[in-house]
Structures are given as C-alpha cells and as structure tokens.
Coordinates of C-alpha atoms in Angstrom, one line a residue:
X1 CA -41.4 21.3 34.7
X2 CA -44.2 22.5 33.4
X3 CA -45.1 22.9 29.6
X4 CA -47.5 24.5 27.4
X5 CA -49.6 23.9 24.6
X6 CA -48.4 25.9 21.1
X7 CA -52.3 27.8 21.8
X8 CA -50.6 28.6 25.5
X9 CA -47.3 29.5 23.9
X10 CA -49.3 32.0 21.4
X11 CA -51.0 33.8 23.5
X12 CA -48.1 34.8 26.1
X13 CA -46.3 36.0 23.2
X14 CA -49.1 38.2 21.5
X15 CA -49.9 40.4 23.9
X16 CA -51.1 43.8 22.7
X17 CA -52.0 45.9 19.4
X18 CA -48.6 46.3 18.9
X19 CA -47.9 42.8 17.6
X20 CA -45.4 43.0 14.9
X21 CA -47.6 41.7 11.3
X22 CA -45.0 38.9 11.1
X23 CA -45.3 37.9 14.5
X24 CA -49.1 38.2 14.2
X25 CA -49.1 36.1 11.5
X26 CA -46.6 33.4 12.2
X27 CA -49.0 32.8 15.1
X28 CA -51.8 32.7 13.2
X29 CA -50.6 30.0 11.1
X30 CA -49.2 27.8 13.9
X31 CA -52.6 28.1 15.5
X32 CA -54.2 26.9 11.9
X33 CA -51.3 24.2 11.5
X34 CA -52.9 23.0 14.8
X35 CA -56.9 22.6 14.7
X36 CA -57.1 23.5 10.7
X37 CA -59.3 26.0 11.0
X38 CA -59.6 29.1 12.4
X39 CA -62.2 31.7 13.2
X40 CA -61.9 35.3 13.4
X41 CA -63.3 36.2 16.7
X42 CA -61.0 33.4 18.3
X43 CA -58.1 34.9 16.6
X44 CA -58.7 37.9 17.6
X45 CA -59.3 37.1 21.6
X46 CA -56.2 35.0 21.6
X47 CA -54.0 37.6 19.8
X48 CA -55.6 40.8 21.7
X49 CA -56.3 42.8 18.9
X50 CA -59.3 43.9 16.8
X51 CA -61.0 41.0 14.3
X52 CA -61.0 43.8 11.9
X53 CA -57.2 43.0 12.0
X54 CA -57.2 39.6 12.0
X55 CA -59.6 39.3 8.9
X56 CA -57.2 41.5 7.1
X57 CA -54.5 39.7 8.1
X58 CA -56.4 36.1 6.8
X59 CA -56.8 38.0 3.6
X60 CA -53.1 38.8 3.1
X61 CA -52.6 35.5 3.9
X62 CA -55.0 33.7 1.4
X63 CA -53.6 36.1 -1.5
X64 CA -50.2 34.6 -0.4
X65 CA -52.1 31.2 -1.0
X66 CA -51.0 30.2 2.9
X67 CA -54.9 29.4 3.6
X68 CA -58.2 29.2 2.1
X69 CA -60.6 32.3 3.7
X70 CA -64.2 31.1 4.9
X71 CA -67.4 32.9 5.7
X72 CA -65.9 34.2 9.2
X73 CA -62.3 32.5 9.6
X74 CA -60.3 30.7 7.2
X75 CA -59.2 26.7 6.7
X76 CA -55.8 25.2 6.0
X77 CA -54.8 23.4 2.6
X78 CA -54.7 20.0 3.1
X79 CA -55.3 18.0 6.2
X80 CA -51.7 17.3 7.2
X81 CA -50.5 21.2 7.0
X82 CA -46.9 22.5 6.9
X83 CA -46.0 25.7 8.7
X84 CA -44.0 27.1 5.7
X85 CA -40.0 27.6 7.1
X86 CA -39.9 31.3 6.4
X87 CA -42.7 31.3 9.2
X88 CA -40.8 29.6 11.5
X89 CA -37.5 30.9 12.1
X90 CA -38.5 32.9 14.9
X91 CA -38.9 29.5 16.9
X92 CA -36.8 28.1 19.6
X93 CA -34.4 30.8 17.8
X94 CA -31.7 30.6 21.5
X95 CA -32.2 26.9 20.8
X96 CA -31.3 26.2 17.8
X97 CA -28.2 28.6 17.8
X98 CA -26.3 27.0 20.2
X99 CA -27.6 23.5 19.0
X100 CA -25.8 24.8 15.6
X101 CA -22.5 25.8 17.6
X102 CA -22.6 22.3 19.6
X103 CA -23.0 20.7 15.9
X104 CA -20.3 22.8 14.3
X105 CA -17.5 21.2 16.9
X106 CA -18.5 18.0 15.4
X107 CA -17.2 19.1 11.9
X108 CA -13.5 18.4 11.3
X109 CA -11.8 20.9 9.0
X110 CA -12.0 19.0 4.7
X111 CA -15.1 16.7 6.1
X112 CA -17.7 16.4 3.4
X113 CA -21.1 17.5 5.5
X114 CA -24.6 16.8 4.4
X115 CA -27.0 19.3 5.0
X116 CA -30.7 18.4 5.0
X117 CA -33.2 21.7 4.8
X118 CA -35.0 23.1 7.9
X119 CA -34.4 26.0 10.3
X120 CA -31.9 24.0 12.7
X121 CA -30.1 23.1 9.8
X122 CA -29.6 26.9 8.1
X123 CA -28.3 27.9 11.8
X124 CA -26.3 25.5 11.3
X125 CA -25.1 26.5 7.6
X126 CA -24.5 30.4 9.2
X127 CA -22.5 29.0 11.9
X128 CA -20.2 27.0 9.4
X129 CA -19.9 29.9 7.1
X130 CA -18.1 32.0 10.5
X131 CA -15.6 29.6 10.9
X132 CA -12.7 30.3 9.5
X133 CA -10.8 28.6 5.8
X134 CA -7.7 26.3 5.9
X135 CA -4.3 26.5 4.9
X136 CA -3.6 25.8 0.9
X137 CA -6.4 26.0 -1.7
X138 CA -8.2 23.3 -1.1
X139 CA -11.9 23.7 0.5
X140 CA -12.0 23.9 4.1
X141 CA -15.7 22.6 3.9
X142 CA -17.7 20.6 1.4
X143 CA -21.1 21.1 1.8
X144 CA -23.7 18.2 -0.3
X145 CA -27.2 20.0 -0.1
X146 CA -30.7 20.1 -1.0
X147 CA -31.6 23.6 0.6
X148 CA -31.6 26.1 -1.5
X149 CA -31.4 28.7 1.1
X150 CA -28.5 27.0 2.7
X151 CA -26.7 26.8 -0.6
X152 CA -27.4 30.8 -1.5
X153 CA -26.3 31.8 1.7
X154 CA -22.5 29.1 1.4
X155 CA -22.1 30.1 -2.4
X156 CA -20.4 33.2 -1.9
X157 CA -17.8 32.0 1.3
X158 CA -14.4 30.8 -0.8
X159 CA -13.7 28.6 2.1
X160 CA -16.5 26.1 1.5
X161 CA -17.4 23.9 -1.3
X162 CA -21.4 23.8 -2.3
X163 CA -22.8 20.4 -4.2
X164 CA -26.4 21.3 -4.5
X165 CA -29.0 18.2 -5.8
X166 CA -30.9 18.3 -8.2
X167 CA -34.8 18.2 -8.0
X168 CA -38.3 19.9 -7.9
X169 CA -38.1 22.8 -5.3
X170 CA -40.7 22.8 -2.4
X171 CA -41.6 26.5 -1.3
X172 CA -42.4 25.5 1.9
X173 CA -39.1 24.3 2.9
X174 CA -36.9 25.3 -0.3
X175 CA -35.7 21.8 -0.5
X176 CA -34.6 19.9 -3.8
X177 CA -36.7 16.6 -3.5
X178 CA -37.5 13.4 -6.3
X179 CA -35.4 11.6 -8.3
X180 CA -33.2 13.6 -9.5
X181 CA -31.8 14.7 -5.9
X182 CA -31.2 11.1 -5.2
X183 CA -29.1 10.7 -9.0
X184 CA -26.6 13.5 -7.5
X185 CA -26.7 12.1 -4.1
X186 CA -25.7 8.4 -4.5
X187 CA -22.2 9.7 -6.6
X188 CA -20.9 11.4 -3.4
X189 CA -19.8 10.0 0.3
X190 CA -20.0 12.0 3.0
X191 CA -18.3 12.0 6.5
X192 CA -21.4 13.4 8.4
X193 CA -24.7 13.7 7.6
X194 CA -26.8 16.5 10.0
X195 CA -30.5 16.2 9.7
X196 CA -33.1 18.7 10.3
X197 CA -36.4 16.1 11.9
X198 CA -39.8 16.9 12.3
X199 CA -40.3 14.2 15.1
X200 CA -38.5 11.4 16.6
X201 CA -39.5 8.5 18.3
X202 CA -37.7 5.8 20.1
X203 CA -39.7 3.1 18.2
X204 CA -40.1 4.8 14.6
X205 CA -37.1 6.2 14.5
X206 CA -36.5 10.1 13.6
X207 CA -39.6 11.3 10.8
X208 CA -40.6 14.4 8.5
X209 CA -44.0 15.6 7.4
X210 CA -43.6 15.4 3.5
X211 CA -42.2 11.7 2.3
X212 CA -40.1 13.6 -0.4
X213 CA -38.1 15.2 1.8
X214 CA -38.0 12.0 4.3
X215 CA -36.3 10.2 0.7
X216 CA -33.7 12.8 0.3
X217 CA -33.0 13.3 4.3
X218 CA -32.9 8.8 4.0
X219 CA -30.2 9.1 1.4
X220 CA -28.1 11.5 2.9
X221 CA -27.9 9.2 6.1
X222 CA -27.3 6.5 3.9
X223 CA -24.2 8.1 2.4
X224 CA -22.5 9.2 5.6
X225 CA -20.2 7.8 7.9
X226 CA -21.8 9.6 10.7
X227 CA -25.6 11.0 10.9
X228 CA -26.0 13.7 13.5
X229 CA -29.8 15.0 14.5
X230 CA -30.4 18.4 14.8
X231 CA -33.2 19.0 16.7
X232 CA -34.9 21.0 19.5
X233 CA -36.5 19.5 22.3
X234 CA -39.8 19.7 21.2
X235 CA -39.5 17.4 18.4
X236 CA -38.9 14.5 21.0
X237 CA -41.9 12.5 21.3
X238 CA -43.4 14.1 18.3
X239 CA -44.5 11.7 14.8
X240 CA -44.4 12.8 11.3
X241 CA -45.8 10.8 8.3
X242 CA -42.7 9.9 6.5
X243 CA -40.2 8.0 8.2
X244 CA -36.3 8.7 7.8
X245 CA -34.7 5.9 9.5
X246 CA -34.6 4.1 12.7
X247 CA -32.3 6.2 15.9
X248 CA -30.1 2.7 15.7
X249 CA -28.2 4.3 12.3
X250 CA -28.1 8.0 14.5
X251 CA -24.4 8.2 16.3
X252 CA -25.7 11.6 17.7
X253 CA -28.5 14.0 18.7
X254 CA -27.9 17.7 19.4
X255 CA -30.1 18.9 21.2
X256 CA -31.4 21.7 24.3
X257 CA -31.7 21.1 27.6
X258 CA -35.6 20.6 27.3
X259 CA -35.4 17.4 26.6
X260 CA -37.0 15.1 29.2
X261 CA -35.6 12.5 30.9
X262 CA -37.7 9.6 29.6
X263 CA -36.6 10.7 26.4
X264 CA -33.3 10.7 27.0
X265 CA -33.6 7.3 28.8
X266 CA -35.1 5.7 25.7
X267 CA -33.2 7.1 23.2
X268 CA -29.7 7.0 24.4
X269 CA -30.5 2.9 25.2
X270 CA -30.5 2.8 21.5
X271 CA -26.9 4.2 21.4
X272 CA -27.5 7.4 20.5
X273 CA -24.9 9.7 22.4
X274 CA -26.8 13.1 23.2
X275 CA -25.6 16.4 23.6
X276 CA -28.5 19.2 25.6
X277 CA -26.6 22.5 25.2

C-alpha cells in the first residue's frame, strides 16, 4: 500500500478556487502544524488559488490568534503546535464513525464510561447518545468526562448520566485539565475507560501532545476496569510528548483497517486485542 505525506494528502483535496474557507483553512493549518511556517506563494501553489486569498485567509486566521502573520507567510505559536479540534473533525471522518460504532458494542447497558476529549471520542459520545434508554429510571449510561463538548452535546439525552471534572478549559481541545479534574476523578470507578491518543507506540505506550491532558486521560485509565483506545490508523507509529501509559494496561484498540501489519504484530504481542473496522 502506498501512503502519503499530510503535504500529499492536502493538495489532492484542494483542488480548485472553489475550496470551501473551512476546508481551505483546515489545510492551511495542518500544513503549518507540520513545517511551522508557512509562506504565501507556497500556500497558494499547493491549494490552487490566488495568494491574494491565502494572505486573507492568514489574516483571518491571526485575528482568530491560530498564527502569528510574517512579512510574506505566517509562523505557528509554539514549536510543538496543536491543530485546534474544531479544525479537525473533517479528518478520517468514515474512520472514526465506524471506529465509534465498533466502540459502542463494547458498552454494556448501566456501565460507567470514561470519556477522554478528541474527535474519535465525540463520535463516539454522538453514537452513545443514539442508542436507546433502559427499562426503570435509572441511567442507561453514566458518562465521567472532561470534554466539554462531549458533555453539552449528552446533557440534554434523559437516558445518560453526565459527571463532568472540574478544571481549567483548553480551547484547543475543550478539555478540563489540572488538579482539580483529578479531585473529581479519583471519587469515581469506572467500568471502561475510551481514550482519544495522539500517538502510540509499542515501546512508549499510547501518548498526547499536551502533558495536562496526558494527566487526566492517565487517571481515567487508572480508574477503569477496562481502557479501550480509540484511534485511527494514522496514529500507529506516531509519538507525542506526554505519555499516557504503557499498551500492557490497554485490553483493546479500535481501530480502521489501515493499520499495518507490523503494527499489529507488535502491539497485539503486548496483549492488546484489536479490532480494524
């Protein structure tokens, strides 16, 4: 099989003027999560439309305080950059919803679930919210969060309980994180915990960018009886700066079909049991 680069995967999507902005500039901010900086003519020739277009789009952007403009082109932040999630739910979107309806069969009606943020997760949160309620009063779902976005969207279905941490709220992923997440957190005990990952590695174990997030997503694992990954293909192999836990506490990893054999190899000799839907 052949794969390409996210530079690759950019330009066969933006082909034309007619580029939808949010399209445009989800891929304008994958291509400066990549190299960091951008300039306009190179925007422009890998998008196919005009650098007038692309400069107005960079100053949108740096008014939205996603990037810092520059004579010609514009930077990133911070050296290690986060593609923010409301950017990336266009993604691996086929993916992730059937890696959400493989992840819902592993939920027993009354389980106590863990929810972690990310965009695997919140498919994952929709799909829940479908299903239907038990008999009697009692919840059919209790969900332990520290998305706000997953919690908004459960709030209003009778049929599911919401236990939303506490904490500061990151805008990039709207997750609770610090110490007052983990105060709520080590009260409850769940049955599973599903994790949203930024990389795993056979060695390292399964990783996210920020170490705050890594803390809460490390607690929720800890609290569980079972801790599923969530994750698309293209996470396998990947390394992010915060480590979660090793793949030896993982009883599972949902994933897609991409997923190469040597990964598979390695990862299920740690007694992970995968499912590629």
């Amino acid at each position: 099989m052949q794969y390409m680069s996210s530079k690759e995967q950019v330009r066969e999507v933006c082909e034309g003027e007619g580029v939808a902005k949010q399209q445009r500039w989800s891929s304008l901010m994958e291509l400066l999560a990549e190299d960091g900086r951008l300039e306009v003519d190179e925007a422009a020739a890998r998008l196919k439309v005009s650098p007038a277009t692309i400069r107005r789009d960079l100053d949108e952007l740096a008014a939205q305080r996603m990037l810092v403009r520059t004579r010609g082109g514009a930077v990133a932040h911070g050296v290690s950059y986060e593609l923010p999630l409301r950017y990336k739910t266009g993604r691996n979107a086929p993916e992730k919803q059937r890696i959400a309806r493989a992840v819902s069969e592993l939920i027993a009606t009354g389980d106590v679930v863990g929810l972690n943020g990310g965009t695997t997760t919140t498919e994952i949160a929709r799909t829940l919210a479908l299903r239907d309620g038990g008999p009697g009063p009692a919840p059919a779902l209790t969900v332990v969060t520290n998305a706000l976005n997953i919690a908004t969207e459960l709030a209003v279905r009778p049929h599911i309980k919401i236990v939303l941490t506490g904490g500061v709220a990151r805008p990039q992923s709207y997750e609770l994180v610090g110490p007052l997440a983990g105060g709520v957190l080590r009260e409850v005990v769940l049955d599973i915990a599903v994790l949203g990952v930024d990389g795993i590695d056979p060695e390292r174990g399964i990783m996210a960018h920020h170490e705050d997030e890594a803390g809460v997503s490390r607690l929720l694992a800890e609290r569980s009886h079972r801790v599923v990954v969530a994750a698309d293909s293209t996470k396998a192999g990947r390394r992010g700066f915060a480590r979660i836990c090793g793949l030896d506490r993982v009883h599972y990893l949902v994933t897609d079909t991409g997923l190469g054999s040597d990964d598979r190899a390695r990862i299920a000799d740690l007694g992970v049991r995968i499912l590629a839907v």
